[in-house]
Coordinates of C-alpha atoms in Angstrom, one line a residue:
Chain A
M123 CA 9.9 -30.2 57.7
R124 CA 9.6 -30.3 53.9
T125 CA 7.7 -27.0 54.0
V126 CA 10.5 -25.3 56.1
R127 CA 13.1 -26.7 53.8
M128 CA 11.2 -25.4 50.8
L129 CA 10.8 -21.9 52.3
A130 CA 14.5 -21.8 53.2
I131 CA 15.8 -22.9 49.8
G132 CA 13.3 -20.6 48.1
T133 CA 14.4 -17.7 50.2
L134 CA 18.1 -18.4 49.6
M135 CA 17.5 -18.7 45.8
H136 CA 15.7 -15.4 45.7
V137 CA 18.2 -13.6 47.9
K138 CA 21.0 -14.8 45.5
Q139 CA 18.9 -13.6 42.5
I140 CA 18.2 -10.1 44.0
S141 CA 21.9 -9.8 45.2
R142 CA 23.0 -10.1 41.6
S143 CA 21.0 -7.1 40.5
P144 CA 23.2 -3.9 40.4
F145 CA 20.0 -1.8 40.7
E146 CA 18.8 -3.6 43.9
L147 CA 22.2 -3.5 45.5
A148 CA 22.8 0.2 44.6
I149 CA 19.4 1.1 46.0
A150 CA 19.8 -1.0 49.1
L151 CA 23.3 0.3 49.9
V152 CA 23.5 3.9 48.6
V153 CA 20.1 5.4 49.3
P154 CA 19.9 4.3 53.0
V155 CA 23.4 5.7 53.5
V156 CA 22.3 9.1 52.1
Q157 CA 19.3 9.0 54.4
A158 CA 21.5 8.0 57.4
T159 CA 23.7 11.0 56.6
L160 CA 20.7 13.2 56.5
A161 CA 19.5 11.8 59.8
V162 CA 22.9 12.3 61.4
Y163 CA 23.1 16.0 60.4
L164 CA 19.4 16.6 61.4
F165 CA 19.9 15.0 64.8
R166 CA 23.2 16.9 65.3
S167 CA 21.5 20.2 64.3
G168 CA 18.8 19.5 66.8
G169 CA 21.4 19.0 69.6
E170 CA 20.5 15.3 69.8
E171 CA 24.0 13.9 69.4
H172 CA 23.4 11.2 72.0
R173 CA 20.7 9.7 69.7
L174 CA 22.9 9.3 66.6
L175 CA 22.9 5.5 66.9
E176 CA 19.1 5.6 67.1
A177 CA 19.1 7.8 64.0
A178 CA 21.4 5.3 62.1
V179 CA 19.2 2.4 63.1
G180 CA 16.0 4.3 62.1
A181 CA 17.5 5.1 58.7
G182 CA 18.4 1.4 58.3
V183 CA 14.8 0.3 59.1
M184 CA 13.6 2.9 56.5
G185 CA 15.9 1.1 54.0
V186 CA 14.5 -2.3 55.0
W187 CA 10.9 -1.0 54.5
S188 CA 11.8 0.5 51.0
S189 CA 13.3 -2.8 50.0
V190 CA 10.2 -4.8 51.1
L191 CA 7.8 -2.2 49.6
F192 CA 9.4 -2.2 46.2
G193 CA 10.6 -5.8 46.1
S194 CA 7.5 -7.5 47.5
G195 CA 5.0 -5.0 46.0
G196 CA 6.3 -5.9 42.6
A197 CA 7.2 -9.6 43.4
I198 CA 4.4 -11.1 41.3
Q199 CA 4.8 -8.5 38.6
T200 CA 8.5 -9.2 38.3
Q201 CA 7.9 -12.9 37.9
R202 CA 5.3 -12.1 35.3
W203 CA 7.7 -9.9 33.4
M204 CA 10.4 -12.6 33.6
G205 CA 7.9 -15.1 32.2
T206 CA 8.3 -17.4 35.3
L207 CA 5.0 -16.7 37.0
E208 CA 3.2 -19.6 35.4
M209 CA 6.0 -22.0 36.2
I210 CA 6.1 -21.1 39.9
M211 CA 2.3 -21.2 40.1
L212 CA 2.4 -24.7 38.6
A213 CA 4.4 -25.9 41.6
P214 CA 2.4 -28.5 43.5
R215 CA 2.4 -26.3 46.7
R216 CA 0.1 -23.6 47.9
P217 CA 0.8 -20.2 46.2
V218 CA 1.6 -18.6 49.6
L219 CA 4.5 -21.0 50.0
V220 CA 5.9 -20.1 46.6
I221 CA 5.6 -16.3 47.0
L222 CA 6.6 -16.0 50.7
P223 CA 10.3 -16.8 50.0
I224 CA 10.4 -13.9 47.5
T225 CA 9.0 -11.4 50.0
I226 CA 11.2 -12.6 52.8
A227 CA 14.2 -12.4 50.5
T228 CA 13.3 -8.7 49.9
G229 CA 13.4 -8.2 53.6
L230 CA 16.7 -10.0 53.9
T231 CA 18.1 -7.8 51.1
G232 CA 16.9 -4.9 53.2
I233 CA 19.4 -6.0 55.9
Y234 CA 22.1 -4.6 53.7
A235 CA 20.6 -1.2 54.3
L236 CA 20.6 -1.7 58.1
L237 CA 24.2 -2.9 58.0
A238 CA 25.3 -0.2 55.6
T239 CA 23.8 2.6 57.8
L240 CA 25.4 1.2 61.0
L241 CA 28.9 0.7 59.3
W242 CA 28.6 4.2 57.7
G243 CA 27.8 5.8 61.0
R244 CA 30.6 3.9 62.8
F245 CA 33.4 4.6 60.4
L246 CA 32.5 8.0 59.1
Y247 CA 30.8 9.7 62.0
G248 CA 32.4 7.7 64.8
I249 CA 29.0 6.6 66.2
K250 CA 29.7 3.9 68.8
L251 CA 27.7 0.7 68.3
D252 CA 26.8 0.7 71.9
F253 CA 23.5 -1.1 72.0
A254 CA 21.5 -1.3 75.2
H255 CA 20.5 -5.0 74.5
P256 CA 22.9 -6.3 71.7
V257 CA 21.4 -9.9 71.7
A258 CA 17.9 -8.5 71.6
F259 CA 18.9 -6.2 68.8
V260 CA 20.0 -9.1 66.6
V261 CA 16.8 -11.1 67.5
A262 CA 14.6 -8.0 66.8
A263 CA 16.4 -7.4 63.5
V264 CA 15.7 -11.0 62.3
V265 CA 12.1 -10.8 63.5
C266 CA 11.7 -7.4 61.9
V267 CA 12.9 -8.8 58.5
V268 CA 10.7 -11.9 58.6
A269 CA 7.8 -9.9 59.8
L270 CA 8.2 -7.4 57.0
G271 CA 8.5 -10.3 54.6
M272 CA 5.1 -11.5 55.7
F273 CA 3.7 -8.0 55.4
G274 CA 5.2 -8.0 52.0
L275 CA 3.2 -11.0 51.0
L276 CA 0.0 -9.1 51.8
L277 CA 1.3 -6.2 49.7
A278 CA 2.2 -8.6 46.8
S279 CA -1.2 -10.2 46.8
T280 CA -3.1 -7.0 46.8
F281 CA -0.8 -5.1 44.4
V282 CA -1.1 -7.9 41.8
L283 CA -4.6 -6.6 41.1
M284 CA -3.2 -3.3 40.1
R285 CA -1.5 -2.7 36.8
N286 CA 1.3 -0.4 37.9
A287 CA 1.9 -1.5 41.5
N288 CA 5.6 -0.3 41.3
A289 CA 4.4 3.2 40.8
L290 CA 1.9 3.0 43.6
A291 CA 4.5 1.7 45.9
N292 CA 6.2 5.1 45.7
T293 CA 3.1 6.5 47.5
L294 CA 3.5 4.2 50.5
E295 CA 7.2 4.9 51.3
Y296 CA 6.9 8.1 53.3
P297 CA 3.6 7.5 55.0
V298 CA 4.9 4.3 56.6
W299 CA 8.2 5.9 57.5
L300 CA 6.2 8.7 59.2
V301 CA 3.4 6.7 60.9
S302 CA 5.7 3.8 62.0
G303 CA 7.9 6.2 63.9
M304 CA 11.1 5.1 62.3
L305 CA 13.0 8.3 62.9
L306 CA 10.6 10.3 65.0
P307 CA 8.3 9.3 67.9
I308 CA 4.8 8.7 66.9
T309 CA 3.6 10.7 69.9
V310 CA 4.4 13.9 67.9
L311 CA 1.9 12.9 65.2
P312 CA -1.8 13.6 65.3
A313 CA -3.8 11.2 67.6
W314 CA -5.8 9.7 64.7
T315 CA -2.6 8.1 63.3
S316 CA -2.2 5.9 66.4
P317 CA -4.6 3.1 65.3
I318 CA -3.0 3.0 61.9
A319 CA 0.5 2.8 63.5
A320 CA -0.7 0.0 65.8
A321 CA -1.9 -2.1 62.9
L322 CA 1.4 -1.9 61.1
P323 CA 4.2 -4.5 61.8
T324 CA 6.7 -1.8 60.7
T325 CA 5.7 0.2 63.8
W326 CA 6.4 -2.7 66.2
G327 CA 9.6 -3.8 64.3
A328 CA 11.0 -0.2 64.4
R329 CA 10.0 0.1 68.1
A330 CA 11.7 -3.2 69.0
L331 CA 14.9 -2.2 67.3
R332 CA 14.8 1.3 68.9
E333 CA 14.3 -0.2 72.4
A334 CA 17.1 -2.7 71.8
T335 CA 19.3 0.3 70.8
S336 CA 18.5 2.8 73.5
G337 CA 16.9 0.7 76.2
G338 CA 13.3 -0.4 76.9
P339 CA 11.1 -3.5 76.9
V340 CA 12.1 -5.1 73.6
W341 CA 10.3 -8.4 73.9
P342 CA 6.6 -7.2 74.0
S343 CA 7.3 -5.2 70.8
V344 CA 8.9 -8.2 69.2
G345 CA 5.9 -10.3 70.1
I346 CA 3.3 -7.9 68.8
C347 CA 5.4 -7.4 65.6
L348 CA 5.3 -11.2 65.0
G349 CA 1.5 -11.4 65.9
V350 CA 0.6 -8.6 63.5
S351 CA 2.8 -10.1 60.8
L352 CA 1.2 -13.6 61.2
L353 CA -2.1 -11.9 60.6
C354 CA -0.7 -10.3 57.5
L355 CA 0.5 -13.7 56.4
V356 CA -2.9 -15.3 56.8
L357 CA -4.7 -12.5 55.0
G358 CA -2.0 -12.4 52.3
G359 CA -2.3 -16.2 51.8
L360 CA -6.1 -16.0 51.5
A361 CA -5.9 -13.1 49.1
L362 CA -3.2 -14.8 47.0
T363 CA -5.2 -18.1 46.7
H364 CA -8.3 -16.0 45.6
V365 CA -6.3 -14.0 43.1
E366 CA -4.6 -17.1 41.7
R367 CA -7.8 -19.0 41.2
R368 CA -9.4 -16.0 39.6
A369 CA -6.4 -15.5 37.3
R370 CA -6.5 -19.2 36.3
A371 CA -10.2 -19.2 35.6
A372 CA -10.0 -16.0 33.5
A373 CA -6.7 -17.2 31.9
T374 CA -5.1 -13.9 32.8
L375 CA -2.2 -15.1 34.9
A376 CA 0.5 -14.0 32.5
L377 CA -1.3 -10.7 31.6
A378 CA -0.5 -7.4 33.2
Chain N
M194 CA 8.4 30.1 15.6
K195 CA 8.7 26.6 14.0
T196 CA 11.3 25.7 16.6
L197 CA 9.0 26.8 19.4
R198 CA 6.2 24.7 17.9
L199 CA 8.5 21.7 17.7
M200 CA 9.5 22.1 21.3
G201 CA 5.9 22.6 22.6
L202 CA 4.0 20.1 20.4
G203 CA 6.8 17.6 20.3
G204 CA 7.2 17.8 24.0
V205 CA 3.5 17.2 24.7
I206 CA 3.3 14.3 22.2
A207 CA 6.3 12.6 23.7
Y208 CA 5.0 13.2 27.2
R209 CA 1.7 11.5 26.3
A210 CA 3.6 8.6 24.6
L211 CA 6.3 8.0 27.2
F212 CA 4.2 8.7 30.3
N213 CA 1.4 6.5 29.1
W214 CA 1.3 4.1 32.0
T215 CA -0.4 6.5 34.5
T216 CA -4.1 6.9 35.3
P217 CA -5.6 9.9 37.1
G218 CA -5.8 7.9 40.3
M219 CA -2.2 6.7 40.0
F220 CA -1.1 10.3 39.1
V221 CA -2.7 11.7 42.3
G222 CA -1.4 8.9 44.5
T223 CA 2.2 8.8 43.1
L224 CA 2.8 12.4 42.3
L225 CA 0.6 14.3 44.7
V226 CA 0.0 12.2 47.8
G227 CA 3.5 10.7 48.0
P228 CA 5.3 14.1 47.9
L229 CA 2.9 15.5 50.4
F230 CA 3.8 12.8 52.9
Q231 CA 7.5 13.6 52.2
L232 CA 6.8 17.2 53.3
L233 CA 4.9 16.0 56.4
F234 CA 7.7 13.6 57.3
F235 CA 10.3 16.2 57.3
A236 CA 8.1 18.9 58.9
Y237 CA 7.3 16.7 61.8
L238 CA 10.9 15.6 62.1
G239 CA 12.0 19.2 62.1
R240 CA 9.4 20.1 64.7
Q241 CA 10.5 17.3 67.0
L242 CA 14.2 18.0 66.6
Q243 CA 13.6 21.8 66.7
V244 CA 16.1 22.3 63.8
A245 CA 14.1 25.0 62.1
D246 CA 10.5 26.3 61.9
D247 CA 7.6 25.0 59.9
R248 CA 8.2 27.6 57.1
F249 CA 11.7 26.2 56.5
Y250 CA 10.4 22.7 56.0
I251 CA 7.1 23.4 54.2
V252 CA 8.4 25.8 51.7
G253 CA 11.7 24.0 51.1
N254 CA 10.1 20.6 50.7
A255 CA 7.3 21.9 48.5
V256 CA 9.9 23.2 46.0
L257 CA 11.9 19.9 46.3
T258 CA 8.8 17.8 45.6
A259 CA 9.0 18.9 42.0
S260 CA 12.2 17.0 41.7
L261 CA 10.4 13.6 41.7
A262 CA 8.5 14.3 38.5
C263 CA 11.2 16.4 36.9
V264 CA 14.3 14.3 37.5
F265 CA 12.6 11.0 36.6
G266 CA 10.6 12.6 33.8
G267 CA 13.8 14.2 32.3
T268 CA 15.5 10.8 32.5
M269 CA 12.5 9.0 31.0
A270 CA 12.5 11.4 28.1
V271 CA 15.6 9.8 26.8
A272 CA 15.7 6.4 28.5
N273 CA 12.2 5.3 27.6
E274 CA 12.7 6.2 23.9
R275 CA 15.5 3.7 24.0
R276 CA 13.4 1.2 25.9
Y277 CA 10.5 1.4 23.5
G278 CA 12.9 1.3 20.5
T279 CA 12.0 4.7 19.2
L280 CA 15.3 6.5 20.0
G281 CA 16.7 5.7 16.5
H282 CA 13.6 7.3 14.9
V283 CA 14.0 10.5 17.0
L284 CA 17.6 10.8 16.1
L285 CA 16.8 10.3 12.4
S286 CA 14.7 13.5 12.5
P287 CA 16.1 16.3 10.4
R288 CA 15.2 18.8 13.1
S289 CA 17.4 20.3 15.8
R290 CA 18.2 17.7 18.5
T291 CA 18.5 20.6 21.0
A292 CA 15.0 21.8 20.3
I293 CA 13.6 18.2 20.4
F294 CA 15.1 17.3 23.7
W295 CA 14.7 20.6 25.4
G296 CA 11.0 20.4 24.4
R297 CA 10.8 17.1 26.1
V298 CA 11.5 18.7 29.5
I299 CA 8.7 21.3 29.3
P300 CA 5.7 19.0 30.2
Y301 CA 7.7 17.4 33.0
A302 CA 8.6 20.8 34.4
G303 CA 4.9 21.7 34.2
N304 CA 4.2 18.5 36.1
G305 CA 6.7 19.4 38.7
L306 CA 5.3 22.9 39.1
L307 CA 1.8 21.5 39.6
I308 CA 3.1 19.1 42.3
A309 CA 5.0 21.8 44.1
V310 CA 2.0 24.2 44.1
V311 CA -0.4 21.5 45.4
T312 CA 2.1 20.3 48.0
L313 CA 2.7 23.8 49.2
A314 CA -1.0 24.6 49.3
V315 CA -2.0 21.4 51.1
G316 CA 1.0 21.4 53.4
A317 CA 0.4 25.0 54.4
L318 CA -3.2 24.2 55.1
L319 CA -2.5 21.1 57.1
L320 CA 0.3 22.6 59.2
G321 CA -1.2 26.1 59.5
L322 CA 1.4 28.1 57.7
R323 CA 0.4 31.6 56.5
I324 CA 1.9 32.9 53.3
P325 CA 1.5 36.5 52.3
L326 CA -0.7 36.9 49.3
G327 CA 1.7 39.2 47.6
A328 CA 4.4 36.5 47.8
L329 CA 2.4 34.0 45.6
P330 CA 3.5 35.2 42.1
G331 CA 7.2 35.2 43.3
L332 CA 6.7 31.7 44.8
L333 CA 5.2 30.5 41.6
L334 CA 8.3 31.9 39.7
A335 CA 10.7 30.2 42.2
M336 CA 8.9 26.9 41.9
A337 CA 8.9 27.1 38.1
A338 CA 12.6 27.9 38.0
G339 CA 13.3 24.9 40.3
S340 CA 11.1 22.6 38.2
L341 CA 12.8 23.6 35.0
A342 CA 16.3 23.3 36.4
C343 CA 15.3 19.8 37.7
G344 CA 13.9 18.8 34.4
F345 CA 17.2 19.7 32.6
F346 CA 19.1 17.9 35.4
G347 CA 17.0 14.8 34.7
L348 CA 17.6 15.2 31.0
T349 CA 21.4 15.2 31.7
L350 CA 21.0 12.0 33.7
G351 CA 18.9 10.6 30.8
A352 CA 21.7 11.4 28.4
L353 CA 24.0 9.3 30.6
G354 CA 21.5 6.5 29.9
L355 CA 22.9 6.3 26.4
R356 CA 26.3 5.3 27.9
F357 CA 25.4 3.4 31.0
R358 CA 23.0 0.5 31.1
D359 CA 21.0 1.2 34.2
V360 CA 20.3 4.9 34.4
W361 CA 17.6 4.4 37.0
V362 CA 20.2 3.7 39.6
V363 CA 21.7 7.2 38.9
S364 CA 18.3 8.8 39.0
N365 CA 17.2 7.2 42.3
V366 CA 20.5 8.0 44.0
S367 CA 20.4 11.6 42.6
V368 CA 16.9 12.2 44.0
A369 CA 18.0 10.9 47.4
L370 CA 21.1 13.2 47.2
L371 CA 18.9 16.2 46.5
L372 CA 17.2 15.6 49.9
L373 CA 20.6 16.0 51.6
L374 CA 22.6 18.4 49.5
T375 CA 20.1 21.1 48.6
G376 CA 19.7 22.4 52.2
V377 CA 16.0 21.8 52.1
N378 CA 16.0 19.6 55.2
V379 CA 19.2 20.5 57.0
P380 CA 20.1 24.2 57.1
A381 CA 23.2 24.9 55.0
S382 CA 25.0 26.3 58.1
E383 CA 24.8 22.8 59.6
L384 CA 26.3 21.0 56.6
P385 CA 30.0 20.6 55.8
G386 CA 31.4 23.2 53.4
W387 CA 31.9 20.7 50.5
M388 CA 28.2 19.6 50.7
V389 CA 27.1 23.2 50.5
T390 CA 29.4 23.8 47.5
V391 CA 28.1 20.7 45.7
G392 CA 24.5 21.7 46.6
G393 CA 25.2 25.1 45.0
W394 CA 25.6 23.3 41.7
L395 CA 22.4 21.3 42.0
P396 CA 18.9 22.3 41.1
I397 CA 16.4 23.3 43.9
T398 CA 19.0 24.7 46.3
H399 CA 18.7 28.3 45.1
A400 CA 15.0 28.0 44.2
A401 CA 14.2 26.8 47.8
E402 CA 16.3 29.7 49.2
A403 CA 14.4 32.2 47.0
A404 CA 11.0 30.6 48.0
R405 CA 11.8 30.8 51.7
R406 CA 12.7 34.5 51.4
L407 CA 9.5 35.2 49.5
A408 CA 7.3 33.2 52.0
A409 CA 9.0 35.2 54.8
G410 CA 7.7 38.4 53.1
D411 CA 11.2 39.6 52.0
G412 CA 9.9 40.5 48.5
L413 CA 11.0 39.7 45.0
A414 CA 14.1 41.9 45.1
A415 CA 15.6 39.9 48.0
A416 CA 14.9 36.6 46.3
A417 CA 16.1 37.7 42.8
P418 CA 19.8 36.8 43.3
A419 CA 18.9 33.2 44.3
L420 CA 16.3 33.0 41.5
G421 CA 18.9 34.1 39.0
Q422 CA 21.3 31.5 40.3
E423 CA 18.7 28.7 40.0
L424 CA 18.1 29.8 36.4
L425 CA 21.8 29.7 35.7
V426 CA 22.1 26.2 37.2
G427 CA 19.2 25.1 35.0
A428 CA 20.7 26.7 31.9
G429 CA 24.0 24.9 32.7
Y430 CA 22.3 21.5 32.9
A431 CA 20.4 22.3 29.7
V432 CA 23.6 22.8 27.8
A433 CA 25.3 19.8 29.5
A434 CA 22.4 17.6 28.5
V435 CA 22.6 18.6 24.8
V436 CA 26.4 18.2 24.8
L437 CA 26.3 14.8 26.4
L438 CA 23.5 13.6 24.2
K439 CA 25.6 14.6 21.1
I440 CA 28.7 12.9 22.4
F441 CA 26.9 9.7 23.4
E442 CA 24.9 9.7 20.2
V443 CA 28.0 9.8 18.1
E444 CA 29.6 7.1 20.2
S445 CA 26.5 4.9 20.1
R446 CA 26.4 5.2 16.3
R447 CA 30.1 4.3 16.0
R448 CA 29.7 1.3 18.3
A449 CA 26.2 0.3 16.9
S450 CA 24.9 0.3 20.4
L451 CA 22.1 2.9 20.2
D452 CA 19.3 0.5 20.9
A453 CA 21.3 -2.0 23.0
L454 CA 19.9 -2.3 26.5

C-alpha cells in the first residue's frame, strides 16, 4: 500500500512539475494538433473520410509517444541537470520506484496530446467522437499511458548510459510511429518489421485504441500491451539498479 | 574578400564550437537515420492512402529533411551563443554583424544539403525510385536552395530568441508546421487556400516543387521559376534575420538583458 501511495504521489508531483513547463505544454498541445491536421488532410485526400476519427486518435497516440520518448528518455538526465538526482537516489526505496513516477508522468502529460487532437478534430473539422467502444477506449487510453510509462523506464535506464540521450531520442520518434502502426496499418510494411512491432508496447497500445475507436477485439490488445510493458518494467528496473550501483561505485552519479 | 573569409571561417569555427555535443554515431543516428524514417513514414502512409505516388513523397520529404538541421542549426547559431555566454563577445566584434551571422548559416546549410542528398539516395534505393541521371545537378541545386532558405529561416527564429525566453518552442512548432504547410506531404491542391498562401512564404515549398519537376524529367527550365522563388524566400529571411537581430540587440542593450536567460 505504501508503495502504491508513493508511486501515486510521485507521479502527481512530476505531472505538476511538467505541467508548469511552457515548453512541455506547447510541445504536447501544438505539435500533435499540427500532426492531426496533417493526418486529417491526408486521409481526406485519400478518400478515407470515414476514418478521420481513427486519424485523430492515431495522431494523439503519436503525441503520447513523443512525450514519453523525450520526457522519459531524458528523465534521469533532467534530474541530473537540476541537481536533484543524488537526492532522489538517496531515498530509501528501490531506484525503480523513484524513477517510475517520472516516466508515468510523461505518459500522463502525453494525454494532453490525445485530448488536444480529439477536441481539435471535433471542433474544427466536425469529426464526431463516435467510438465503437467508449468505455474500452478510456480503459485502453489509461493502459496505454501506464504501459508507455513502463516502457519509458526502460528507455530512461538505457539512455542514462549515453551522454546526449535527448538528441538520440529524435532518432526513435518516426521509427516507432511507423512500425507501431499508429497512423497506417503495419500490414503495409515489409514483413521483417512484424517481430519488432510485436515486441513494442506502442504497437499494442495503438492497436487497442484503434479497435476501441473503429471496432474490434480491444481486450486482447490491452492485455498484451500490459504484458509487454511489465516485461519492460522488469528489464528497466534491473538495468536501473545496475546503472545506479555502477554510478555510485565510480562516483559518477552527478556527472554527464 | 575579407568579408567572405569572415563568413566562411567564422561560420566553421562557430559551427564546431556550438555543435560540439555530437559524435559521428550521434550525427548519423540523429541527422541521417531519423530523417530517413520520416521519409519512409510518409511514403508508406501515402502509398496506403493512395494520395500521390512514391516520387511525390520521396523527393518532397528528402528536400524537407534538410529543415531539421537547418532550422535548429540556424536557431542554435544565436541561441547557443547566448546560452554559453558568448553572445556579448560576438556583438563586441568590430566586424559586420550581417557577415558574422550569415556566415553562421553556411555550415548548417551544408549539413542540411548532406542530409537531403543521403535521404534521397537511400530513400530512392529502398523504395525503388528511378531518378534520371541528368536531373541530379538540378536536384542538388534545388536541395541547396532549400537548405540555405531553411538556414536563414532558422536564423530568423534564433533572432527571436533574443526577445523570447524559450526559442526552442518556436523552432519545434515551426519544424512541425513545415510538414503541413510546405505541401510536401499533402498536395497543395488538397490544402485550404490560406495554408497554400502561408506555405508560399515558407522555405522548402518551392524547392520541393522544383525538385519534383526535375525528378520527373521536366528539366531545369521547368524548375527554374520555383527555384528562383525559393531563393527569393531565402533572401527574404536572410534580410529579416539581420533586421530582427539588430532591433533585438539594441533593445537588449537598452534593457541590459542580452545574457539574461
